[in-house]
Short mmCIF file of C-alpha atoms and ligand atoms in Angstrom, two decimals:
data_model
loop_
_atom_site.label_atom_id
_atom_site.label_comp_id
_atom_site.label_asym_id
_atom_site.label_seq_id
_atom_site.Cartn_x
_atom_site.Cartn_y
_atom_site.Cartn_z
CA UNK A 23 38.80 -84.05 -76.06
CA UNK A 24 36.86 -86.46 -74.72
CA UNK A 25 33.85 -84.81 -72.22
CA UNK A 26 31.20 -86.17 -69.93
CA UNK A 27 28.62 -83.95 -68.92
CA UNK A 28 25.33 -84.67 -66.23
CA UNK A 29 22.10 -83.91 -66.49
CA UNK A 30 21.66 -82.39 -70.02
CA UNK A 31 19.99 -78.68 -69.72
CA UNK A 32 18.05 -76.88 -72.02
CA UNK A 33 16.62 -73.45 -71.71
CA UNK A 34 14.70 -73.71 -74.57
CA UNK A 35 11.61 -71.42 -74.60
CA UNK A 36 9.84 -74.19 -76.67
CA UNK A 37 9.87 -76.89 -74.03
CA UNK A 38 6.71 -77.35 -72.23
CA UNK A 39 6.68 -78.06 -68.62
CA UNK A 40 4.89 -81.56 -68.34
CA UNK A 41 5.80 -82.98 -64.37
CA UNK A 42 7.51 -81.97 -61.35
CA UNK A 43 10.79 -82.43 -63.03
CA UNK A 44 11.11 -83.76 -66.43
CA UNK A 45 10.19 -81.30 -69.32
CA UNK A 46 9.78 -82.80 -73.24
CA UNK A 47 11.24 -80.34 -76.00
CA UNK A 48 9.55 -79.68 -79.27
CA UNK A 49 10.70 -83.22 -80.39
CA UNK A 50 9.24 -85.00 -77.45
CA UNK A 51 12.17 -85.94 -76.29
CA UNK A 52 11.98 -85.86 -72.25
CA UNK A 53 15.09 -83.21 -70.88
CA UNK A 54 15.79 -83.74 -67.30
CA UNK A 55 15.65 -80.07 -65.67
CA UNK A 56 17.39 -79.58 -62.10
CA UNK A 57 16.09 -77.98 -59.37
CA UNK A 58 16.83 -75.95 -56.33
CA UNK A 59 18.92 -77.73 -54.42
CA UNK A 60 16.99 -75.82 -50.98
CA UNK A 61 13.56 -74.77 -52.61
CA UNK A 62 13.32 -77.18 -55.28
CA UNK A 63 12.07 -74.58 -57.95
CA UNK A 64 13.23 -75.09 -61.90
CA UNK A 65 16.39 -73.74 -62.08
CA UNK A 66 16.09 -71.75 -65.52
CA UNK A 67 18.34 -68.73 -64.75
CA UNK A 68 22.02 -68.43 -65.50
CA UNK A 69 23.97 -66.87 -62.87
CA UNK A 70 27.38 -67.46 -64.76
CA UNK A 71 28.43 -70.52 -67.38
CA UNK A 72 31.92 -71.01 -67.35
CA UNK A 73 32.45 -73.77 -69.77
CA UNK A 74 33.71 -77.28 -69.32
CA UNK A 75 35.94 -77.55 -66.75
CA UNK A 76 38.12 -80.43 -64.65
CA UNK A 77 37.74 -81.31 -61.47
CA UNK A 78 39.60 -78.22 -59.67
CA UNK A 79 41.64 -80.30 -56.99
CA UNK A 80 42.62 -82.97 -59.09
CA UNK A 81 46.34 -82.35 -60.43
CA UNK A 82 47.66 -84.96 -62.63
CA UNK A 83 50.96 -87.38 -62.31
CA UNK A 84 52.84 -87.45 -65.73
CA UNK A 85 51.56 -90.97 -66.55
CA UNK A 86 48.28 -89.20 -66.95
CA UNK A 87 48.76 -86.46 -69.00
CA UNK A 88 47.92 -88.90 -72.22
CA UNK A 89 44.70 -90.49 -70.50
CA UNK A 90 41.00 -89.73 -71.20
CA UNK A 91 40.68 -86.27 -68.94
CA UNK A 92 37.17 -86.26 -67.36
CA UNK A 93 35.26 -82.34 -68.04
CA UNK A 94 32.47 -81.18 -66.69
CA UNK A 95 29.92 -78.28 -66.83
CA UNK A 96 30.58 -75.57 -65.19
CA UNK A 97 27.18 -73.89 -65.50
CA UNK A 98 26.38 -71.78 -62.60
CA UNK A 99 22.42 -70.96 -61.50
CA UNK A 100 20.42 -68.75 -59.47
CA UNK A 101 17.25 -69.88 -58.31
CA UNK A 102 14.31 -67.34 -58.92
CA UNK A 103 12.13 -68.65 -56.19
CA UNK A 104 15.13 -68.74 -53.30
CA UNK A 105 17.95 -66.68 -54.98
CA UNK A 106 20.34 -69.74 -53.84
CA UNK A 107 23.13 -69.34 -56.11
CA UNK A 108 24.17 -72.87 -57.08
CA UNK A 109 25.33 -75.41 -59.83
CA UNK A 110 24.31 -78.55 -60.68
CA UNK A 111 25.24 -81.25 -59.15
CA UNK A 112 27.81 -83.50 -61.74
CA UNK A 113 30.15 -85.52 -60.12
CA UNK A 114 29.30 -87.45 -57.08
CA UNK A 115 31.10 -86.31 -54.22
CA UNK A 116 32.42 -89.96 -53.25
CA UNK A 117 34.80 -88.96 -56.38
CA UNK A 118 35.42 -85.70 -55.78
CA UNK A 119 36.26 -86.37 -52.03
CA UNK A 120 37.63 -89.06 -51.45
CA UNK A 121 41.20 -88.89 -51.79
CA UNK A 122 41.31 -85.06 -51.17
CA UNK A 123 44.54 -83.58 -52.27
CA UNK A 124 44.16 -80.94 -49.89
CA UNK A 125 45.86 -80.80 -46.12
CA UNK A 126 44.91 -77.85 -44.28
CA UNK A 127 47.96 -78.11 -42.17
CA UNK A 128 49.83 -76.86 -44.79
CA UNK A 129 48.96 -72.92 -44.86
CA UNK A 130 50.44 -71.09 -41.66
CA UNK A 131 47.52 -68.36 -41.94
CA UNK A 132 44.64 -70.95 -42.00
CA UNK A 133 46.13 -72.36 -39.04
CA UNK A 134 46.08 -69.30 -36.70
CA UNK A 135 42.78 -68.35 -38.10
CA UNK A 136 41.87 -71.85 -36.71
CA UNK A 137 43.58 -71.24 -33.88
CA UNK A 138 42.25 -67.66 -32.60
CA UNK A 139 38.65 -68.89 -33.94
CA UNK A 140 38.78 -71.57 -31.01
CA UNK A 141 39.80 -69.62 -27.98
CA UNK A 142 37.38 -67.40 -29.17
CA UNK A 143 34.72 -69.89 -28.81
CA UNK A 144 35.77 -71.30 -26.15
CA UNK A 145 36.00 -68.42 -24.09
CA UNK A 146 31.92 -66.79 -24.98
CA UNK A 147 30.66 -70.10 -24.68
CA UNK A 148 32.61 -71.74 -21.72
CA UNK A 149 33.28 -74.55 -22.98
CA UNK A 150 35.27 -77.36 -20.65
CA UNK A 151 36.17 -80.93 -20.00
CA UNK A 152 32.23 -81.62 -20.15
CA UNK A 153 31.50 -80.09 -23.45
CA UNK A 154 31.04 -81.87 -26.82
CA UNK A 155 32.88 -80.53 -29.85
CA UNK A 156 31.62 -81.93 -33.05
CA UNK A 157 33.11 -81.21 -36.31
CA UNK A 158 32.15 -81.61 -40.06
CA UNK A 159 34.37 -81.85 -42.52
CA UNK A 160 37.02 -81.84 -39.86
CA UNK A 161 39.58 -82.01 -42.37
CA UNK A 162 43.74 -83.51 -40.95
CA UNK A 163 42.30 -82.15 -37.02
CA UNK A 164 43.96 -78.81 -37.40
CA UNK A 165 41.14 -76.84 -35.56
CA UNK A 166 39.91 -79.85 -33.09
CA UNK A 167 43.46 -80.32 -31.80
CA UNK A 168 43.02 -76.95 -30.12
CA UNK A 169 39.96 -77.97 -28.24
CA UNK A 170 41.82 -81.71 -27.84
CA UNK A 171 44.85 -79.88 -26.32
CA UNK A 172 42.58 -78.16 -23.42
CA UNK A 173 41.29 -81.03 -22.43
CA UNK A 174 37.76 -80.90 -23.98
CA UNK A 175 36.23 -83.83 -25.64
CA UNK A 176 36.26 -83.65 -29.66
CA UNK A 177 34.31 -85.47 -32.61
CA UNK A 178 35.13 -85.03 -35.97
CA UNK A 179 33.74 -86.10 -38.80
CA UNK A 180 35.47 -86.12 -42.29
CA UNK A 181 34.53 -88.16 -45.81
CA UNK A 182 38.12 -88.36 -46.90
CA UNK A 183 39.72 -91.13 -45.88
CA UNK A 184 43.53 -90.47 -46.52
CA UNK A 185 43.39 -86.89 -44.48
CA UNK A 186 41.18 -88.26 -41.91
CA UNK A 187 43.79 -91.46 -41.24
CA UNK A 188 46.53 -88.22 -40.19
CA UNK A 189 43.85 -86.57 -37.70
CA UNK A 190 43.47 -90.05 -35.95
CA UNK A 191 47.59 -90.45 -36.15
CA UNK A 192 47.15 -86.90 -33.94
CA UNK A 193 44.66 -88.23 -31.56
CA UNK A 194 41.80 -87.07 -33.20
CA UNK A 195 38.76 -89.18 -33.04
CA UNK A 196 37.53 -88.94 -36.63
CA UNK A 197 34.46 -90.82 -38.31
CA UNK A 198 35.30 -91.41 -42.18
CA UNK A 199 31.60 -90.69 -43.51
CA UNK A 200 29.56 -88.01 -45.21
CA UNK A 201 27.36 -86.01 -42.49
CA UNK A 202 23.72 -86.38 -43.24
CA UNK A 203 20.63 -86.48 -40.91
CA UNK A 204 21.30 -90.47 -40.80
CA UNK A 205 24.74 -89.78 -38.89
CA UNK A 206 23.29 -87.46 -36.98
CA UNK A 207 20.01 -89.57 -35.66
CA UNK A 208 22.73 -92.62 -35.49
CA UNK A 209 25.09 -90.50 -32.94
CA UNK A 210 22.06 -89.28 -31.43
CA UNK A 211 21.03 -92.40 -30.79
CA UNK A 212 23.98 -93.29 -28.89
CA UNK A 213 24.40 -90.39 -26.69
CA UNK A 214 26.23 -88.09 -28.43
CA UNK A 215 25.43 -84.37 -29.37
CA UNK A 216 27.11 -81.23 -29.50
CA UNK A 217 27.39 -78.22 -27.27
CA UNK A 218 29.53 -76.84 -30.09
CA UNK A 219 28.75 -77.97 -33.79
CA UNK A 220 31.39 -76.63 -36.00
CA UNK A 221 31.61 -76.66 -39.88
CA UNK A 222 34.43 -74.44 -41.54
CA UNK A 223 34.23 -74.57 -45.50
CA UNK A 224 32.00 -77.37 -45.38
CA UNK A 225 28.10 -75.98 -46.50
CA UNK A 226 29.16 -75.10 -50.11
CA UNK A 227 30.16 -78.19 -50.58
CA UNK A 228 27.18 -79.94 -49.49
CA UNK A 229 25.16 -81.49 -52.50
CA UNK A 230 22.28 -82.42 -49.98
CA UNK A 231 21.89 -79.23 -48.11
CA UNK A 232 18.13 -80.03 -46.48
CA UNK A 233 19.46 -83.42 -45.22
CA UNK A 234 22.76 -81.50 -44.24
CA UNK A 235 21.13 -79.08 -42.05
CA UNK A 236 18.61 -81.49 -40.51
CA UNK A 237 21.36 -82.98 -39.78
CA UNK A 238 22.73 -80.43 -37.95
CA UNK A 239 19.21 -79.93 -35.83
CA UNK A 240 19.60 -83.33 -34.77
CA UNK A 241 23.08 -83.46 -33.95
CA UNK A 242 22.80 -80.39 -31.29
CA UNK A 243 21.99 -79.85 -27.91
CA UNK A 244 19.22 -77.73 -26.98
CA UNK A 245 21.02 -75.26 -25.67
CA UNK A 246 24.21 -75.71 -28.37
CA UNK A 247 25.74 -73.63 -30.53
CA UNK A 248 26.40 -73.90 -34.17
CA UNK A 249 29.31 -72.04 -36.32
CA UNK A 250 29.34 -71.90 -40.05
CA UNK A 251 31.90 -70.61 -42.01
CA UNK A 252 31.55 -70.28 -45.95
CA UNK A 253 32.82 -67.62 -48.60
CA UNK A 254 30.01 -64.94 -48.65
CA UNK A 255 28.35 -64.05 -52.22
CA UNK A 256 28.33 -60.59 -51.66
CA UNK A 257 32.35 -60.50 -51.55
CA UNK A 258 32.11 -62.98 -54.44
CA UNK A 259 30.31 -60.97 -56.62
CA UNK A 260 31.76 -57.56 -55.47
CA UNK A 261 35.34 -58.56 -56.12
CA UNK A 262 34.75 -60.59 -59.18
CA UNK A 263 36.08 -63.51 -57.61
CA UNK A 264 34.36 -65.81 -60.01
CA UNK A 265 36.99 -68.17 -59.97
CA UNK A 266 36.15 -69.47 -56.58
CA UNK A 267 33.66 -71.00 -58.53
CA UNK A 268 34.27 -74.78 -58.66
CA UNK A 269 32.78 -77.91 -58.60
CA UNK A 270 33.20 -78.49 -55.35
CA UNK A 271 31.64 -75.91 -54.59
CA UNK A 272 27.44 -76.62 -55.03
CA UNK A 273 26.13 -73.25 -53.20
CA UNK A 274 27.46 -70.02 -52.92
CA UNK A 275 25.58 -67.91 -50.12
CA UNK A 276 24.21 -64.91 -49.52
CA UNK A 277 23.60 -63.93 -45.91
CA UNK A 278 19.56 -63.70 -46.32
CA UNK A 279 19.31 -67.13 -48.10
CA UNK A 280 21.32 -69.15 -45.44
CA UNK A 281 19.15 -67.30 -42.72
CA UNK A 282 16.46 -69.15 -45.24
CA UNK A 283 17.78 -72.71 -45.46
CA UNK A 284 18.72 -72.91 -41.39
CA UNK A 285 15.10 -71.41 -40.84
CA UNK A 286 13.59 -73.37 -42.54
CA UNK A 287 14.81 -76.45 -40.38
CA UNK A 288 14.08 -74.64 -36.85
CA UNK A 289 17.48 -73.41 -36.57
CA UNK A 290 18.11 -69.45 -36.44
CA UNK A 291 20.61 -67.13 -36.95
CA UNK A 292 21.74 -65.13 -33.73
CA UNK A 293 25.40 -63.27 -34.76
CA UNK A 294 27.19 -63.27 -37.78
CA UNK A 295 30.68 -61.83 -38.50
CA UNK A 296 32.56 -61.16 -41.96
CA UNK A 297 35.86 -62.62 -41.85
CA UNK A 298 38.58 -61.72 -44.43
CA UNK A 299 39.50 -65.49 -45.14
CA UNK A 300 38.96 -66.91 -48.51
CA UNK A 301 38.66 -63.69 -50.24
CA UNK A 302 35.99 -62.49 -48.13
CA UNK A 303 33.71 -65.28 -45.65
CA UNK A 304 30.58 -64.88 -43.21
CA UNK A 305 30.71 -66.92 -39.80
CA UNK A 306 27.38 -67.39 -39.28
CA UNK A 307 26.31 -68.34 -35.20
CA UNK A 308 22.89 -70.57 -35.31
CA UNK A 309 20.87 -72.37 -32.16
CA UNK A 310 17.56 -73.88 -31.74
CA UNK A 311 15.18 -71.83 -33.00
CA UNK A 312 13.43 -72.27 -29.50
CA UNK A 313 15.90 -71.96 -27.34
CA UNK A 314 15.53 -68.11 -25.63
CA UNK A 315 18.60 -68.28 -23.79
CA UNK A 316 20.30 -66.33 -27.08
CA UNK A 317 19.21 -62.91 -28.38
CA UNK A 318 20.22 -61.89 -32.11
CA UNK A 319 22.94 -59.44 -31.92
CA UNK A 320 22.50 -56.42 -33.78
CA UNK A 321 24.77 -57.55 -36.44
CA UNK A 322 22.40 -59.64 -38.19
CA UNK A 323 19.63 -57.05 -38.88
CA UNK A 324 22.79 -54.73 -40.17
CA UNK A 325 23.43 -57.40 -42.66
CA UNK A 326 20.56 -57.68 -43.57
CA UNK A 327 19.72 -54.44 -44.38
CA UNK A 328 23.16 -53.74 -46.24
CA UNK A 329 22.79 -57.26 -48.31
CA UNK A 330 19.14 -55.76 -49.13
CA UNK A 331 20.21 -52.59 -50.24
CA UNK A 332 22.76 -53.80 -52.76
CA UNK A 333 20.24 -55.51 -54.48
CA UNK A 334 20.59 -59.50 -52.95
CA UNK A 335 16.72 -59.10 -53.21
CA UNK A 336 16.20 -59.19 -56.92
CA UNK A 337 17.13 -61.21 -60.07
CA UNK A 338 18.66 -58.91 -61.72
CA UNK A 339 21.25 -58.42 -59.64
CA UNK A 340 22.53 -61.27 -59.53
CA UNK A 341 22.00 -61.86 -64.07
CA UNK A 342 24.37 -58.66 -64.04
CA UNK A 343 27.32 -60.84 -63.04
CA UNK A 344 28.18 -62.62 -66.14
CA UNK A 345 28.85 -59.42 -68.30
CA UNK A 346 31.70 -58.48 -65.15
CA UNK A 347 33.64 -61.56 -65.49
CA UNK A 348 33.78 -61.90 -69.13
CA UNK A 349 35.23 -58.24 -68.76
CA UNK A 350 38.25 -59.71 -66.55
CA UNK A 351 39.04 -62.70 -68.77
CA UNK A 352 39.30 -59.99 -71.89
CA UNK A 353 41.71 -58.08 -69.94
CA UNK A 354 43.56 -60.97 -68.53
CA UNK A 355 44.26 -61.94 -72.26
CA UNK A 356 44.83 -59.30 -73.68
CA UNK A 357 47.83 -58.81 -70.99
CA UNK A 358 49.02 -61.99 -72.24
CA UNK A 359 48.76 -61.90 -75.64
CA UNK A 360 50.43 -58.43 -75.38
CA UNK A 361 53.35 -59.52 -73.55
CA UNK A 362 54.11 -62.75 -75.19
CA UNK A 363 53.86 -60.82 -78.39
CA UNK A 364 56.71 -58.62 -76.69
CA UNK A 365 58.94 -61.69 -76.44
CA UNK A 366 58.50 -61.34 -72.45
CA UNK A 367 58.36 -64.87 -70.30
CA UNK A 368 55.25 -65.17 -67.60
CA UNK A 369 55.49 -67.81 -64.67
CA UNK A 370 52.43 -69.01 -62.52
CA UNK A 371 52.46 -68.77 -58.63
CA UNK A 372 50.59 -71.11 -56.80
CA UNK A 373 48.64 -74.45 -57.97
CA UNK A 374 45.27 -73.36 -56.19
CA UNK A 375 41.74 -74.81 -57.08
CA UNK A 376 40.74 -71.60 -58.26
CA UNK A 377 43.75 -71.07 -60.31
CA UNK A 378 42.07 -74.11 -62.44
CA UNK A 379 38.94 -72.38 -63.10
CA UNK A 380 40.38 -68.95 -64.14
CA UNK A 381 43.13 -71.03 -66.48
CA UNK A 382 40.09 -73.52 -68.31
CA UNK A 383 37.85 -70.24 -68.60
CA UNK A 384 40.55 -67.96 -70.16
CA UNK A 385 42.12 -71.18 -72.17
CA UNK A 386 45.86 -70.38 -70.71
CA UNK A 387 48.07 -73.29 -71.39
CA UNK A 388 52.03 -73.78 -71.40
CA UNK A 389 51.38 -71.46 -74.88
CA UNK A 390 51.11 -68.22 -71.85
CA UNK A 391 52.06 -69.77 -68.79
CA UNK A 392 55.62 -72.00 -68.98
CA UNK A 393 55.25 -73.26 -65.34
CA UNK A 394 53.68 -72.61 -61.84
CA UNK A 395 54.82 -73.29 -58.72
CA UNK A 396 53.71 -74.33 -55.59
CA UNK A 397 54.86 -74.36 -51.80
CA UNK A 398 53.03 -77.56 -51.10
CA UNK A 399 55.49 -81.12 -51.96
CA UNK A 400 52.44 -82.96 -52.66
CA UNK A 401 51.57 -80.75 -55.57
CA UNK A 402 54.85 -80.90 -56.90
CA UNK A 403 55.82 -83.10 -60.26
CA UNK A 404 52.16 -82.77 -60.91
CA UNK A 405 50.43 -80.53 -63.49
CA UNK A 406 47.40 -78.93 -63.23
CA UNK A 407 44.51 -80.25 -64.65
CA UNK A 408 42.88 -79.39 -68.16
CA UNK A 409 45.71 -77.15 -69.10
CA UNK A 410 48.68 -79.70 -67.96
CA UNK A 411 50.69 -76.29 -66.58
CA UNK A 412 53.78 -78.18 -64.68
CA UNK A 413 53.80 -77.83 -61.05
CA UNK A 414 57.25 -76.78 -59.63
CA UNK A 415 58.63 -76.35 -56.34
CA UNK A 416 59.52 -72.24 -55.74
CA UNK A 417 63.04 -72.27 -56.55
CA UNK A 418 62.20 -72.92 -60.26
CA UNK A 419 61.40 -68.90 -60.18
CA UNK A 420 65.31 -68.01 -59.61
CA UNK A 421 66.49 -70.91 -61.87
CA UNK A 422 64.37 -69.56 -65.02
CA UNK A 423 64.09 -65.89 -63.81
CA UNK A 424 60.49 -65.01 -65.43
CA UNK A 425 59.52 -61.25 -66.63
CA UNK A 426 56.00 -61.74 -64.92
CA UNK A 427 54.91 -64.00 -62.19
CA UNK A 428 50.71 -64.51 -62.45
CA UNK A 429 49.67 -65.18 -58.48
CA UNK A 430 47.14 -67.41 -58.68
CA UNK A 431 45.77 -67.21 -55.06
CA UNK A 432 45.26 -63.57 -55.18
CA UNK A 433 43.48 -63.85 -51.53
CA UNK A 434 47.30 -64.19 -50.22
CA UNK A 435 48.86 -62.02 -52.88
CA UNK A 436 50.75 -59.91 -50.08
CA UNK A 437 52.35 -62.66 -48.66
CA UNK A 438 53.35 -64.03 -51.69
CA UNK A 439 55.02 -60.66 -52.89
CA UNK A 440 56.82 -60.48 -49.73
CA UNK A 441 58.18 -64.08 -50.14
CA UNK A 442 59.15 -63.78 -53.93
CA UNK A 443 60.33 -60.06 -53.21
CA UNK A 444 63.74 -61.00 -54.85
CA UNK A 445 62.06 -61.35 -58.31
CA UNK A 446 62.41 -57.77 -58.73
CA UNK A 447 66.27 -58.20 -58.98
CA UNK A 448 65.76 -59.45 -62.48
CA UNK A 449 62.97 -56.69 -63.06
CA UNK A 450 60.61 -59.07 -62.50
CA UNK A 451 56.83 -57.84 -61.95
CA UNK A 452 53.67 -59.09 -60.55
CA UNK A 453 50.57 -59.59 -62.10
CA UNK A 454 47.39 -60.00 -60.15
CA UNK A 455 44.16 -60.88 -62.85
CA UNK A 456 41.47 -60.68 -59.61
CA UNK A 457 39.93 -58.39 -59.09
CA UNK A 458 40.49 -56.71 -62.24
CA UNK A 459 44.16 -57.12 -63.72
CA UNK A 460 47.05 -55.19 -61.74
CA UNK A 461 50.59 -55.35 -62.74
CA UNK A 462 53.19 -54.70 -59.55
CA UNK A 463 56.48 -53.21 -60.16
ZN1 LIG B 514 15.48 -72.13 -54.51
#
C-alpha cells in the first residue's frame, strides 16, 4: 500500500534539541518536531497512536477501489506544558473540507437538538429582529434557519462549498471561507458583529486554534455571547470512545484547557453544560472577558473541580489511555475471530466516520464484516475507505439475514435497535464494541 505521511516524528531520546523547532538526530539529520497547536511546547508525549489511517469521511465510488489510497498518521499527542490533547496536523483542511460528504439535515436527532438549542438561546438572551446571529461552520443552515424563520438576521459561515450552495438554496446567507481572525477583522470592518456567535462541532476541527479564537474576539460585540459545542475529553476517555478520534478532528478538549485557550485571548468562560450529543459534549458559554454584565454560573467552578479530581491535571492520566483501548480492540477481535470460526455471518450498521477509525485500527475487512449499511443515499454504492466494506442501503439486512449486526455509531445504538428490531426474527443479535464489547439478544 502506497502511504504518505507529514511531518516525520521521532521520539528518539538521542536527538538533541538545537532551535525552536527543528531537532537533528544522532546522524545529523534535521527531524521536524510539532508543537502545541495552543502553547506551542514540543509535543513529545503519546496520548494514543492509532496507526495509518484514511481520511474518515471520505467513502470511495467503485472506480476507486483500484487507485493509489492516500493514509495518514494517526498519532495522537498530549501536550505536557498545556495538556491540549491533539494530533498533528497532516492533511490540509482545503482537502479534507471541501467537498464534505456530510449533510447535517440528514439525522432527525441532530436536528431537534438544533432546534431546542435555539429557542433556548433565544429566549435567555432576547434575541430579536435587531440581533446578529453569526455562525461557523454553519454547515446546509439547519440551526440558522431557526433564527431565519423568527425573523432575526443570520450569518453563516461554512468552508465547504457543495453544503454551503444548499443553505443559500434555503435562504441562508452563507460565506464559503475558512473563519480566521482575517474574516473576522474583514466583517468587522464592514459593520458586522455578533450578538450571538455560534460554533457547533467546529473547534476540534480547527488546525489554527489561536487565529480561530482571535477570531472569535473580533467578530463579537461587547456585550455578545459566544456558544461552543465540542465532544468533551473527559467522556472520551471515560467511555473509551477512542474512535472519535479522526483526522478531522485536531483537538480534543478538556473543560480546564478550553477555559485556557479562550483566556488566553480575553474571552472567558461564564456557564457550561454537558450535553449527551456525540457520545458525550460540553457547551461552553464565553463573553468579553471585560464585559461585567455576566457572572460565572456555578457550573463552571463544579467542573472544574470534578475535571480536577479525576486527574485532567496530570500527565499521567492522560498516558494511561492507550493501554484501555488496545484492551477493546483485543476483545472486539477476539469476538470476531470466534464467531467467524463458528461459521456465523456479521453485518455492519452504519457508515460513520468513526466506524473508519475503529475498522483501520482493528484491521476488519470484508474477511469479518460482509457489508454495512447506511440510512443516508449519498453513502450508498460507496465503500468505506481503507477497508473497502460495501455500503448498502438498510434493506440489504432482511435480504442476507446476518447472525450479528456490529452498530457502528454506538452514540445512537438505541435507536438503531429499535429500527432493526425485526433482526431478531432470524435470531439475529447485536453487537456493540464501544464501550467495551456487548452482545444484545
Ligand atoms: Zn500546549
Amino acid at each position: 500500500m502506497f502511504t504518505i505521511s507529514c511531518f516525520p516524528t521521532r521520539n528518539d531520546p538521542e536527538e538533541t534539541f538545537q532551535s525552536s523547532n527543528i531537532r537533528l538526530n544522532e546522524r545529523g539529520s534535521a527531524v521536524k518536531k510539532s508543537v502545541c497547536r495552543f502553547c506551542e511546547s514540543h509535543l513529545e508525549v503519546t496520548f494514543l497512536d492509532l496507526g495509518m489511517s484514511p481520511l474518515a469521511n471520505s467513502n470511495l465510488n467503485e472506480s476507486e477501489l483500484n487507485a493509489v489510497e492516500l493514509f495518514f498518521p494517526l498519532h495522537v499527542y498530549v501536550c505536557k506544558s498545556c495538556f491540549l490533547v491533539q494530533l498533528e496536523e497532516c492533511s490540509s483542511p482545503d482537502k479534507i473540507f471541501s467537498d464534505y460528504d456530510y449533510f447535517s439535515s440528514f439525522s432527525d436527532s441532530w436536528l431537534r437538538h438544533a432546534q431546542k438549542y435555539s429557542e433556548k438561546v433565544m429566549t435567555r438572551f432576547g434575541l430579536n429582529e435587531r440581533s446578529q446571529v453569526i455562525e461557523l461552520a454553519s454547515n446546509d443552515g439547519y440551526l440558522l434557519r431557526n433564527f431565519h424563520s423568527r425573523g432575526i438576521p443570520v450569518l453563516g459561515i461554512e468552508p465547504a462549498r457543495n453544503v454551503a450552495e444548499v443553505a443559500k438554496e434555503k435562504g441562508i446567507t452563507t460565506i464559503v471561507e475558512f473563519f480566521g481572525e482575517k474574516l473576522a477583522c474583514d466583517l468587522k470592518g464592514k459593520g458586522t458583529q455578533a450578538d450571538l456567535l455560534i460554533g457547533n462541532n467546529v473547534l476540534a476541527h480547527v488546525p489554527a486554534l489561536n487565529d480561530f479564537v482571535r477570531g472569535l474576539k473580533v467578530l463579537l460585540k461587547s456585550q455578545g455571547v459566544i456558544t461552543m459545542e465540542f465532544p468533551h475529553l473527559m467522556r472520551l476517555m471515560a467511555e473509551n470512545q477512542f474512535d472519535t478520534i479522526y483526522h478531522e478532528h485536531f483537538s480534543y478538549f478538556s473543560f480546564g484547557t478550553v477555559q485556557k485557550v479562550f483566556a488566553k485571548h480575553g474571552l472567558k468562560v461564564f456557564d457550561v453544560e454537558e450535553l449527551s450529543t456525540h457520545g458525550g459534549s460540553l457547551r461552553i458559554y464565553c463573553c468579553h472577558e471585560e464585559d461585567s454584565t455576566k457572572s460565572i454560573e456555578p457550573r463552571v467552578l463544579e467542573l472544574q473541580q470534578r475535571e480536577e479530581k479525576e486527574g485532567f491535571g496530570q500527565l499521567e492520566h492522560y498516558v494511561s489511555f492507550s493501554g484501555r483501548v488496545a484492551y477493546v480492540k483485543r476483545q472486539l477481535l477476539l469476538f470476531l475471530i470466534s464467531t467467524k470460526e463458528a461459521g456465523k455471518t456479521i453485518a455492519g450498521y452504519g457508515a460513520p466516520a468513526k466506524g473508519n477509525t475503529l475498522l483501520n485500527y482493528c484491521g476488519v475487512r470484508t474477511d469479518f464484516l460482509d457489508f454495512t449499511v447506511d440510512r443516508s443515499p449519498h453513502k450508498q454504492g460507496k465503500f468505506l475507505p481503507g477497508t473497502h466494506i460495501p455500503i448498502l442501503s438498510p434493506e440489504a439486512i432482511t435480504l442476507h439475514r446476518p447472525d450479528y449486526l456490529l452498530i457502528l455509531p454506538w452514540n445512537i445504538k438505541d435507536e438503531v435497535m429499535d429500527q432493526m428490531a425485526h433482526i431478531r426474527s432470524w435470531g439475529g443479535k447485536f453487537v456493540v464494541p464501544i464501550p467495551r464489547l456487548e452482545v444484545f439478544s
